[in-house]
mmCIF file of C-alpha atoms in Angstrom:
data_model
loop_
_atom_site.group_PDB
_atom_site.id
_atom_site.type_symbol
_atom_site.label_atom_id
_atom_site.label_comp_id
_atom_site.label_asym_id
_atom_site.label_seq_id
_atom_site.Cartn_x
_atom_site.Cartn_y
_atom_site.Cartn_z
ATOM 1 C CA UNK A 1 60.849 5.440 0.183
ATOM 2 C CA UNK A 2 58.271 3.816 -2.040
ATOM 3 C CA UNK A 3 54.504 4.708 -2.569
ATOM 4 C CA UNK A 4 52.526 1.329 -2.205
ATOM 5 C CA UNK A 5 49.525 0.805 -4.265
ATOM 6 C CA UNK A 6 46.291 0.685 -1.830
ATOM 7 C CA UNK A 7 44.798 -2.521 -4.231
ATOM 8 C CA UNK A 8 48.872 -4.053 -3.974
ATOM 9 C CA UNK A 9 47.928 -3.815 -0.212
ATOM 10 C CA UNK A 10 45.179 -5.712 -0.247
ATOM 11 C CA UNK A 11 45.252 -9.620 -0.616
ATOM 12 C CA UNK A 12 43.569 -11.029 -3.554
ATOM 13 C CA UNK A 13 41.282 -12.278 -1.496
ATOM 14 C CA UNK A 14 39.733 -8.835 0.010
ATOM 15 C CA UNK A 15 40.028 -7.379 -3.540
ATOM 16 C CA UNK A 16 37.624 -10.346 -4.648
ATOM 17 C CA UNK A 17 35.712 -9.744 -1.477
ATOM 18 C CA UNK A 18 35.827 -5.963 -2.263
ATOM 19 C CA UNK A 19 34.381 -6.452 -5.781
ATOM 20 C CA UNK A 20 31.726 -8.954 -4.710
ATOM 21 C CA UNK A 21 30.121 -6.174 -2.200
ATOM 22 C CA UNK A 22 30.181 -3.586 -4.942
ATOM 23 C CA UNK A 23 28.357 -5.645 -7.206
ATOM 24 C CA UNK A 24 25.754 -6.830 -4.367
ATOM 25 C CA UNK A 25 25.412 -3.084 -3.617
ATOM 26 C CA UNK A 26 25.064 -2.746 -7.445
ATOM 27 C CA UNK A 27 22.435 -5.484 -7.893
ATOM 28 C CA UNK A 28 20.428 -4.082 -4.489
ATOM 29 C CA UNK A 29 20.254 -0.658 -5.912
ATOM 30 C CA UNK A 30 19.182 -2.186 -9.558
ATOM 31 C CA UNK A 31 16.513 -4.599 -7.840
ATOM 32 C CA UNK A 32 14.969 -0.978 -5.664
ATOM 33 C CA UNK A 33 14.576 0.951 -8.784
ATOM 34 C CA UNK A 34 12.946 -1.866 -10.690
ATOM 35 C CA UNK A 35 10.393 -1.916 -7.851
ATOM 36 C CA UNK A 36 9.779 1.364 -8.283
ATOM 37 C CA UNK A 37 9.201 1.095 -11.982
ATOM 38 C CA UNK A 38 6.748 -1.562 -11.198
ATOM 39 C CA UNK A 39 5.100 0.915 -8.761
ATOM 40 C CA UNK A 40 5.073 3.676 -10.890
ATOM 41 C CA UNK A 41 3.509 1.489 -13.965
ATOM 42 C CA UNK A 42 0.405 0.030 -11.772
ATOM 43 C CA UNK A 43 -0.517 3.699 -10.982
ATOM 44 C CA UNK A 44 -0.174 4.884 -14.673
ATOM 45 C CA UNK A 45 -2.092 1.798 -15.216
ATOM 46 C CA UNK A 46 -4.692 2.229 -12.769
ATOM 47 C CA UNK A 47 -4.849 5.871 -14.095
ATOM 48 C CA UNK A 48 -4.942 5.161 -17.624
ATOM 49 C CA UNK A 49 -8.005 2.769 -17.073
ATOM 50 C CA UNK A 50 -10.102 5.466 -15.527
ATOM 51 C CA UNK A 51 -9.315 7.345 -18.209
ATOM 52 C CA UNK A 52 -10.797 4.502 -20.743
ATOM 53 C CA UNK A 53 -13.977 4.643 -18.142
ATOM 54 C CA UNK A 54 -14.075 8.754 -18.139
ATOM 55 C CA UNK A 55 -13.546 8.925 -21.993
ATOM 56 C CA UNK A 56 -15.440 6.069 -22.835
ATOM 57 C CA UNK A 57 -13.610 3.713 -24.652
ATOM 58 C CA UNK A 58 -9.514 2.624 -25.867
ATOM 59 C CA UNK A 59 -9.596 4.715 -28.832
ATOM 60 C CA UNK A 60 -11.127 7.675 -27.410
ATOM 61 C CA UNK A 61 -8.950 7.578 -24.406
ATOM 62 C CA UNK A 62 -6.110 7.127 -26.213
ATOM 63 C CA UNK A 63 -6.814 10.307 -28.415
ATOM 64 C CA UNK A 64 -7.899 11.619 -24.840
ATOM 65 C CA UNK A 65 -4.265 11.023 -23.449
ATOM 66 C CA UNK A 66 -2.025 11.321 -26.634
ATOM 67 C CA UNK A 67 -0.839 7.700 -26.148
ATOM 68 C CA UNK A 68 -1.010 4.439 -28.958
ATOM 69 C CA UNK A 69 -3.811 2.531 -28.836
ATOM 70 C CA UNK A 70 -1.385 -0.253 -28.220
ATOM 71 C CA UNK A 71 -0.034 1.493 -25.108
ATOM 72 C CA UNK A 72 -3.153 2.135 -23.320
ATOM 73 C CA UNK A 73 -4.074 -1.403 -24.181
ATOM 74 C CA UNK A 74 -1.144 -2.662 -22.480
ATOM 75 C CA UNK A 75 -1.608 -0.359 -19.617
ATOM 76 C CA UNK A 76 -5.450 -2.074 -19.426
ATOM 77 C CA UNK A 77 -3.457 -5.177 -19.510
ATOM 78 C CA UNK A 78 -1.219 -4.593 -16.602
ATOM 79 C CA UNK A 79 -4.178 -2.880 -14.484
ATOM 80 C CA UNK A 80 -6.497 -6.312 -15.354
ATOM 81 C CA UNK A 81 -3.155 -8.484 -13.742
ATOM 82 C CA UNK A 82 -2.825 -6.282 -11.095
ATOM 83 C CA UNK A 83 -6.380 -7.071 -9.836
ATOM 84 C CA UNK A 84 -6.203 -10.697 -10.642
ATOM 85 C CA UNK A 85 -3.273 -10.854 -8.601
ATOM 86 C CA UNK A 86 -4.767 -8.431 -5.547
ATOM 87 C CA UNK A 87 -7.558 -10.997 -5.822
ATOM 88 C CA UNK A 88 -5.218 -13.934 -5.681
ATOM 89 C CA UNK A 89 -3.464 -13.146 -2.079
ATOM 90 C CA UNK A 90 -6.970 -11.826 -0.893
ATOM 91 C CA UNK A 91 -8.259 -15.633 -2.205
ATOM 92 C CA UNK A 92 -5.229 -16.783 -0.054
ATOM 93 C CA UNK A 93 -5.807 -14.518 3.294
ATOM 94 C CA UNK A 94 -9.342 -15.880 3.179
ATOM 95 C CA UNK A 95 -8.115 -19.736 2.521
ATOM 96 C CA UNK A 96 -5.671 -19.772 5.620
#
């Protein structure tokens, strides 16, 4: 009596089809979390420019927030996209 390998079982074939699903699952899971990031950053963004409006300026709201200059500058940057774009596919609602 012999113990057969469960991946001998399988044809090449189902292995390769078993592998491709895994990394599909892998890539789905990888593109859900991005999306998330990219949620999560707009808010911080959003948040970090009412903080430059509360505090009164980048440096001060920097200080403010114990964060870089540079990062609540990028932060303003991703907030001032985010808008363009929101204004963008409300330009485009209007249009059609």
């Amino acid at each position: 009596m012999s113990v057969q390998n469960p991946d001998k079982a399988l044809s090449r074939k189902q292995r390769l089809q078993e592998k491709q699903r895994r990394q599909l699952a892998v890539v789905d899971t990888v593109d859900k979390a991005e999306a998330k990031v990219r949620k999560a950053e707009v808010e911080v963004a959003m948040a970090v420019t009412e903080a430059v409006q509360v505090f009164g300026g980048v440096l001060e709201a920097s200080e403010g927030l114990d964060m870089p200059v540079q990062t609540v500058e990028r932060f303003l940057g991703l907030a001032q996209d985010e808008a363009a774009a929101a204004n963008s596919v409300a330009e485009a609602v209007v249009v059609s």
